[in-house]
């Protein structure tokens, strides 16, 4: 009876852990996107074989728990969205090089905690970052063969004497001129709360005319792989990536399966003009609130 109860308890534990992995960051398919580098976490559970005795029980249970954690980690990684509705799994199915690179990245996952449970089973939690030197992004996002493309020019120049959101005076000259703006913004925050934003590795910012304002092709590849293109946060207080004086704008809607924020033409112009002065897009100092 005790043995039956123990097995039942382990089954419940596995169900609980599996659920926890997905609910931790359900919008990102198992990733904690609020972490600066994005973090995929999975916990595995292992039982010793029935014929194991003494210290063998712990060793065999740990081995089984690591294998279970690696399997769950791979499942979570496969569901991570690269862009739009394209997932890591889709990318691996069409490219053998990506599949090999993803497998190698997951093999290097780190054990962050482990525990030999008093109930007789072993728990192991493993993590692999989305971005960073050992992150998943390098395996999935190919290195470009051409230099970064320039950001598009603003469509309309704001009138003289426009006021910034902080009340500071902003002056503009011609497109392509020096010092187009004097807002001194340190980064960009786009508020997407309430729209159902789906975090992705490679997001795009568009204006309402469909013009792409910000994408990975505009950025230094090594910077994108190291830091990602944007951070995701639940509140402005968590948006430190955008610096002490961010330009804050509201998304009108989302595009491409709720992955990419869309802003008005005027707000898009503001982003491009202010970036011409401060270069915050080039530094990927971008945060999406969701």
GROMACS .gro file of C-alpha atoms in nm:
model
  290
    1UNK     CA    1   0.000   0.000   0.000
    2UNK     CA    2   0.284   0.237   0.088
    3UNK     CA    3   0.455   0.158  -0.240
    4UNK     CA    4   0.135   0.230  -0.432
    5UNK     CA    5   0.090   0.558  -0.246
    6UNK     CA    6   0.451   0.656  -0.319
    7UNK     CA    7   0.409   0.591  -0.691
    8UNK     CA    8   0.088   0.792  -0.691
    9UNK     CA    9   0.265   1.078  -0.515
   10UNK     CA   10   0.541   1.076  -0.776
   11UNK     CA   11   0.287   1.083  -1.059
   12UNK     CA   12   0.121   1.384  -0.899
   13UNK     CA   13   0.458   1.551  -0.857
   14UNK     CA   14   0.543   1.501  -1.223
   15UNK     CA   15   0.205   1.640  -1.328
   16UNK     CA   16   0.253   1.940  -1.102
   17UNK     CA   17   0.601   2.011  -1.233
   18UNK     CA   18   0.498   1.977  -1.594
   19UNK     CA   19   0.212   2.219  -1.537
   20UNK     CA   20   0.442   2.460  -1.357
   21UNK     CA   21   0.683   2.470  -1.647
   22UNK     CA   22   0.411   2.583  -1.884
   23UNK     CA   23   0.229   2.822  -1.654
   24UNK     CA   24   0.552   2.992  -1.547
   25UNK     CA   25   0.559   3.174  -1.878
   26UNK     CA   26   0.274   3.037  -2.083
   27UNK     CA   27   0.285   3.319  -2.342
   28UNK     CA   28   0.643   3.231  -2.427
   29UNK     CA   29   0.610   2.852  -2.451
   30UNK     CA   30   0.812   2.776  -2.138
   31UNK     CA   31   1.037   3.082  -2.133
   32UNK     CA   32   1.056   3.338  -1.856
   33UNK     CA   33   1.070   3.636  -2.091
   34UNK     CA   34   1.083   3.884  -1.803
   35UNK     CA   35   1.436   3.764  -1.742
   36UNK     CA   36   1.673   3.986  -1.941
   37UNK     CA   37   1.822   3.701  -2.142
   38UNK     CA   38   1.507   3.489  -2.150
   39UNK     CA   39   1.533   3.165  -1.960
   40UNK     CA   40   1.394   2.822  -2.041
   41UNK     CA   41   1.348   2.610  -1.729
   42UNK     CA   42   1.242   2.250  -1.684
   43UNK     CA   43   1.227   2.015  -1.386
   44UNK     CA   44   1.264   1.639  -1.418
   45UNK     CA   45   1.175   1.365  -1.173
   46UNK     CA   46   1.349   1.026  -1.147
   47UNK     CA   47   1.276   0.703  -0.961
   48UNK     CA   48   1.535   0.432  -0.891
   49UNK     CA   49   1.480   0.089  -1.050
   50UNK     CA   50   1.314  -0.165  -0.823
   51UNK     CA   51   1.630  -0.377  -0.802
   52UNK     CA   52   1.854  -0.087  -0.690
   53UNK     CA   53   1.986  -0.103  -0.334
   54UNK     CA   54   2.168   0.134  -0.103
   55UNK     CA   55   2.352   0.429  -0.268
   56UNK     CA   56   2.256   0.295  -0.610
   57UNK     CA   57   1.902   0.422  -0.560
   58UNK     CA   58   2.012   0.786  -0.547
   59UNK     CA   59   2.254   0.753  -0.839
   60UNK     CA   60   2.002   0.584  -1.067
   61UNK     CA   61   1.721   0.819  -0.965
   62UNK     CA   62   1.941   1.123  -1.037
   63UNK     CA   63   2.031   0.989  -1.381
   64UNK     CA   64   1.663   0.934  -1.459
   65UNK     CA   65   1.574   1.284  -1.333
   66UNK     CA   66   1.838   1.448  -1.553
   67UNK     CA   67   1.710   1.259  -1.858
   68UNK     CA   68   1.354   1.366  -1.775
   69UNK     CA   69   1.458   1.730  -1.728
   70UNK     CA   70   1.645   1.728  -2.060
   71UNK     CA   71   1.340   1.587  -2.236
   72UNK     CA   72   1.112   1.849  -2.085
   73UNK     CA   73   1.364   2.122  -2.165
   74UNK     CA   74   1.368   2.016  -2.529
   75UNK     CA   75   0.987   2.017  -2.538
   76UNK     CA   76   0.978   2.369  -2.393
   77UNK     CA   77   1.251   2.493  -2.629
   78UNK     CA   78   1.069   2.353  -2.931
   79UNK     CA   79   0.766   2.570  -2.852
   80UNK     CA   80   0.964   2.895  -2.824
   81UNK     CA   81   0.858   3.132  -3.101
   82UNK     CA   82   1.129   3.271  -3.325
   83UNK     CA   83   0.904   3.516  -3.510
   84UNK     CA   84   0.531   3.530  -3.581
   85UNK     CA   85   0.405   3.174  -3.552
   86UNK     CA   86   0.739   3.013  -3.642
   87UNK     CA   87   0.872   2.802  -3.356
   88UNK     CA   88   1.212   2.653  -3.285
   89UNK     CA   89   1.071   2.311  -3.375
   90UNK     CA   90   0.957   2.436  -3.717
   91UNK     CA   91   1.306   2.573  -3.781
   92UNK     CA   92   1.473   2.244  -3.691
   93UNK     CA   93   1.244   2.050  -3.924
   94UNK     CA   94   1.353   2.247  -4.230
   95UNK     CA   95   1.724   2.295  -4.154
   96UNK     CA   96   1.961   2.020  -4.042
   97UNK     CA   97   2.223   2.273  -3.929
   98UNK     CA   98   1.974   2.442  -3.698
   99UNK     CA   99   1.861   2.106  -3.561
  100UNK     CA  100   2.221   2.009  -3.481
  101UNK     CA  101   2.294   2.346  -3.322
  102UNK     CA  102   1.979   2.338  -3.109
  103UNK     CA  103   2.062   1.988  -2.985
  104UNK     CA  104   2.415   2.099  -2.890
  105UNK     CA  105   2.279   2.405  -2.708
  106UNK     CA  106   2.031   2.198  -2.507
  107UNK     CA  107   2.302   1.945  -2.425
  108UNK     CA  108   2.491   2.228  -2.255
  109UNK     CA  109   2.197   2.316  -2.026
  110UNK     CA  110   2.295   2.384  -1.667
  111UNK     CA  111   2.163   2.212  -1.356
  112UNK     CA  112   2.047   2.490  -1.124
  113UNK     CA  113   1.902   2.279  -0.844
  114UNK     CA  114   1.861   1.914  -0.746
  115UNK     CA  115   1.711   1.730  -0.456
  116UNK     CA  116   1.687   1.372  -0.331
  117UNK     CA  117   1.331   1.372  -0.203
  118UNK     CA  118   1.241   1.196   0.119
  119UNK     CA  119   0.965   1.016  -0.074
  120UNK     CA  120   1.233   0.830  -0.270
  121UNK     CA  121   1.252   1.022  -0.596
  122UNK     CA  122   1.504   1.271  -0.731
  123UNK     CA  123   1.429   1.617  -0.871
  124UNK     CA  124   1.657   1.808  -1.107
  125UNK     CA  125   1.592   2.157  -1.248
  126UNK     CA  126   1.781   2.264  -1.560
  127UNK     CA  127   1.800   2.590  -1.754
  128UNK     CA  128   1.921   2.720  -2.087
  129UNK     CA  129   1.907   3.089  -2.186
  130UNK     CA  130   1.746   3.214  -2.504
  131UNK     CA  131   2.012   3.481  -2.552
  132UNK     CA  132   2.376   3.504  -2.451
  133UNK     CA  133   2.694   3.318  -2.541
  134UNK     CA  134   2.539   2.978  -2.475
  135UNK     CA  135   2.185   3.076  -2.571
  136UNK     CA  136   1.934   2.923  -2.808
  137UNK     CA  137   1.920   3.227  -3.036
  138UNK     CA  138   2.262   3.166  -3.190
  139UNK     CA  139   2.148   2.818  -3.293
  140UNK     CA  140   1.825   2.942  -3.453
  141UNK     CA  141   1.896   3.289  -3.596
  142UNK     CA  142   2.146   3.264  -3.884
  143UNK     CA  143   2.429   3.514  -3.910
  144UNK     CA  144   2.364   3.759  -4.196
  145UNK     CA  145   2.600   3.787  -4.490
  146UNK     CA  146   2.542   4.161  -4.534
  147UNK     CA  147   2.588   4.463  -4.303
  148UNK     CA  148   2.287   4.589  -4.102
  149UNK     CA  149   2.031   4.773  -4.310
  150UNK     CA  150   1.961   5.137  -4.219
  151UNK     CA  151   1.641   5.225  -4.035
  152UNK     CA  152   1.376   5.380  -4.261
  153UNK     CA  153   1.339   5.756  -4.280
  154UNK     CA  154   1.040   5.919  -4.106
  155UNK     CA  155   0.744   5.977  -4.335
  156UNK     CA  156   0.646   6.311  -4.187
  157UNK     CA  157   0.847   6.565  -3.993
  158UNK     CA  158   0.667   6.688  -3.675
  159UNK     CA  159   0.597   7.059  -3.663
  160UNK     CA  160   0.826   7.303  -3.489
  161UNK     CA  161   0.781   7.336  -3.117
  162UNK     CA  162   0.636   6.991  -3.064
  163UNK     CA  163   0.630   6.885  -2.703
  164UNK     CA  164   0.772   6.561  -2.576
  165UNK     CA  165   0.587   6.342  -2.329
  166UNK     CA  166   0.792   6.495  -2.048
  167UNK     CA  167   0.718   6.853  -2.154
  168UNK     CA  168   1.071   6.918  -2.284
  169UNK     CA  169   1.099   7.124  -2.599
  170UNK     CA  170   1.180   6.918  -2.907
  171UNK     CA  171   1.311   7.072  -3.229
  172UNK     CA  172   1.339   6.894  -3.564
  173UNK     CA  173   1.527   6.974  -3.880
  174UNK     CA  174   1.518   6.792  -4.213
  175UNK     CA  175   1.524   6.418  -4.267
  176UNK     CA  176   1.886   6.305  -4.266
  177UNK     CA  177   2.002   6.622  -4.089
  178UNK     CA  178   2.210   6.621  -3.773
  179UNK     CA  179   2.050   6.638  -3.429
  180UNK     CA  180   1.698   6.579  -3.552
  181UNK     CA  181   1.567   6.569  -3.197
  182UNK     CA  182   1.671   6.678  -2.852
  183UNK     CA  183   1.450   6.450  -2.646
  184UNK     CA  184   1.751   6.271  -2.503
  185UNK     CA  185   1.563   5.943  -2.468
  186UNK     CA  186   1.757   5.646  -2.337
  187UNK     CA  187   1.529   5.377  -2.475
  188UNK     CA  188   1.185   5.283  -2.600
  189UNK     CA  189   0.891   5.129  -2.416
  190UNK     CA  190   0.589   5.015  -2.616
  191UNK     CA  191   0.286   4.941  -2.402
  192UNK     CA  192   0.111   4.633  -2.540
  193UNK     CA  193  -0.081   4.545  -2.225
  194UNK     CA  194  -0.429   4.410  -2.286
  195UNK     CA  195  -0.357   4.318  -2.647
  196UNK     CA  196  -0.233   3.962  -2.589
  197UNK     CA  197   0.126   4.005  -2.701
  198UNK     CA  198   0.315   3.681  -2.772
  199UNK     CA  199   0.688   3.713  -2.694
  200UNK     CA  200   0.925   3.601  -2.969
  201UNK     CA  201   1.300   3.590  -3.027
  202UNK     CA  202   1.293   3.827  -3.323
  203UNK     CA  203   1.014   4.085  -3.288
  204UNK     CA  204   0.936   4.361  -3.536
  205UNK     CA  205   0.793   4.709  -3.475
  206UNK     CA  206   0.572   4.840  -3.756
  207UNK     CA  207   0.369   5.150  -3.816
  208UNK     CA  208   0.002   5.137  -3.912
  209UNK     CA  209   0.094   5.155  -4.282
  210UNK     CA  210   0.286   4.831  -4.248
  211UNK     CA  211   0.630   4.991  -4.267
  212UNK     CA  212   0.885   4.792  -4.068
  213UNK     CA  213   1.056   5.032  -3.827
  214UNK     CA  214   1.268   4.788  -3.628
  215UNK     CA  215   1.386   4.437  -3.709
  216UNK     CA  216   1.690   4.214  -3.668
  217UNK     CA  217   1.819   4.313  -4.013
  218UNK     CA  218   1.875   4.667  -3.878
  219UNK     CA  219   2.093   4.550  -3.590
  220UNK     CA  220   2.436   4.418  -3.514
  221UNK     CA  221   2.408   4.037  -3.514
  222UNK     CA  222   2.636   3.979  -3.216
  223UNK     CA  223   2.438   4.231  -3.011
  224UNK     CA  224   2.110   4.060  -3.097
  225UNK     CA  225   2.249   3.718  -3.002
  226UNK     CA  226   2.398   3.848  -2.679
  227UNK     CA  227   2.113   4.066  -2.550
  228UNK     CA  228   1.811   3.996  -2.768
  229UNK     CA  229   1.614   4.261  -2.952
  230UNK     CA  230   1.383   4.355  -2.667
  231UNK     CA  231   1.288   4.273  -2.312
  232UNK     CA  232   0.937   4.189  -2.198
  233UNK     CA  233   0.801   4.332  -1.875
  234UNK     CA  234   0.474   4.351  -1.686
  235UNK     CA  235   0.523   4.709  -1.566
  236UNK     CA  236   0.735   5.015  -1.632
  237UNK     CA  237   0.923   4.956  -1.307
  238UNK     CA  238   1.061   4.635  -1.460
  239UNK     CA  239   1.170   4.808  -1.781
  240UNK     CA  240   1.523   4.903  -1.676
  241UNK     CA  241   1.657   4.804  -2.018
  242UNK     CA  242   1.505   5.124  -2.160
  243UNK     CA  243   1.708   5.341  -1.925
  244UNK     CA  244   1.615   5.631  -1.703
  245UNK     CA  245   1.434   5.839  -1.965
  246UNK     CA  246   1.245   5.612  -2.205
  247UNK     CA  247   1.017   5.717  -2.486
  248UNK     CA  248   0.685   5.556  -2.392
  249UNK     CA  249   0.428   5.482  -2.659
  250UNK     CA  250   0.110   5.276  -2.682
  251UNK     CA  251   0.069   5.005  -2.945
  252UNK     CA  252  -0.242   5.046  -3.158
  253UNK     CA  253  -0.264   4.674  -3.225
  254UNK     CA  254  -0.054   4.362  -3.280
  255UNK     CA  255   0.042   4.194  -3.606
  256UNK     CA  256   0.181   3.859  -3.721
  257UNK     CA  257  -0.001   3.630  -3.479
  258UNK     CA  258   0.016   3.888  -3.199
  259UNK     CA  259   0.397   3.891  -3.206
  260UNK     CA  260   0.472   4.239  -3.338
  261UNK     CA  261   0.355   4.577  -3.203
  262UNK     CA  262   0.202   4.825  -3.445
  263UNK     CA  263   0.217   5.198  -3.366
  264UNK     CA  264   0.063   5.497  -3.539
  265UNK     CA  265   0.249   5.669  -3.823
  266UNK     CA  266   0.313   5.972  -3.600
  267UNK     CA  267   0.450   5.756  -3.319
  268UNK     CA  268   0.659   5.564  -3.570
  269UNK     CA  269   0.808   5.891  -3.692
  270UNK     CA  270   0.881   5.991  -3.336
  271UNK     CA  271   1.066   5.664  -3.275
  272UNK     CA  272   1.280   5.704  -3.586
  273UNK     CA  273   1.356   6.071  -3.528
  274UNK     CA  274   1.445   6.026  -3.164
  275UNK     CA  275   1.658   5.724  -3.252
  276UNK     CA  276   1.844   5.943  -3.500
  277UNK     CA  277   1.949   6.154  -3.204
  278UNK     CA  278   2.000   5.897  -2.929
  279UNK     CA  279   2.053   5.565  -3.110
  280UNK     CA  280   1.850   5.361  -2.860
  281UNK     CA  281   1.723   5.123  -3.129
  282UNK     CA  282   2.079   5.047  -3.236
  283UNK     CA  283   2.152   4.955  -2.873
  284UNK     CA  284   1.837   4.736  -2.852
  285UNK     CA  285   1.720   4.944  -2.555
  286UNK     CA  286   1.363   4.833  -2.625
  287UNK     CA  287   1.100   4.699  -2.384
  288UNK     CA  288   0.752   4.569  -2.454
  289UNK     CA  289   0.496   4.580  -2.173
  290UNK     CA  290   0.258   4.284  -2.188
   0.00000   0.00000   0.00000
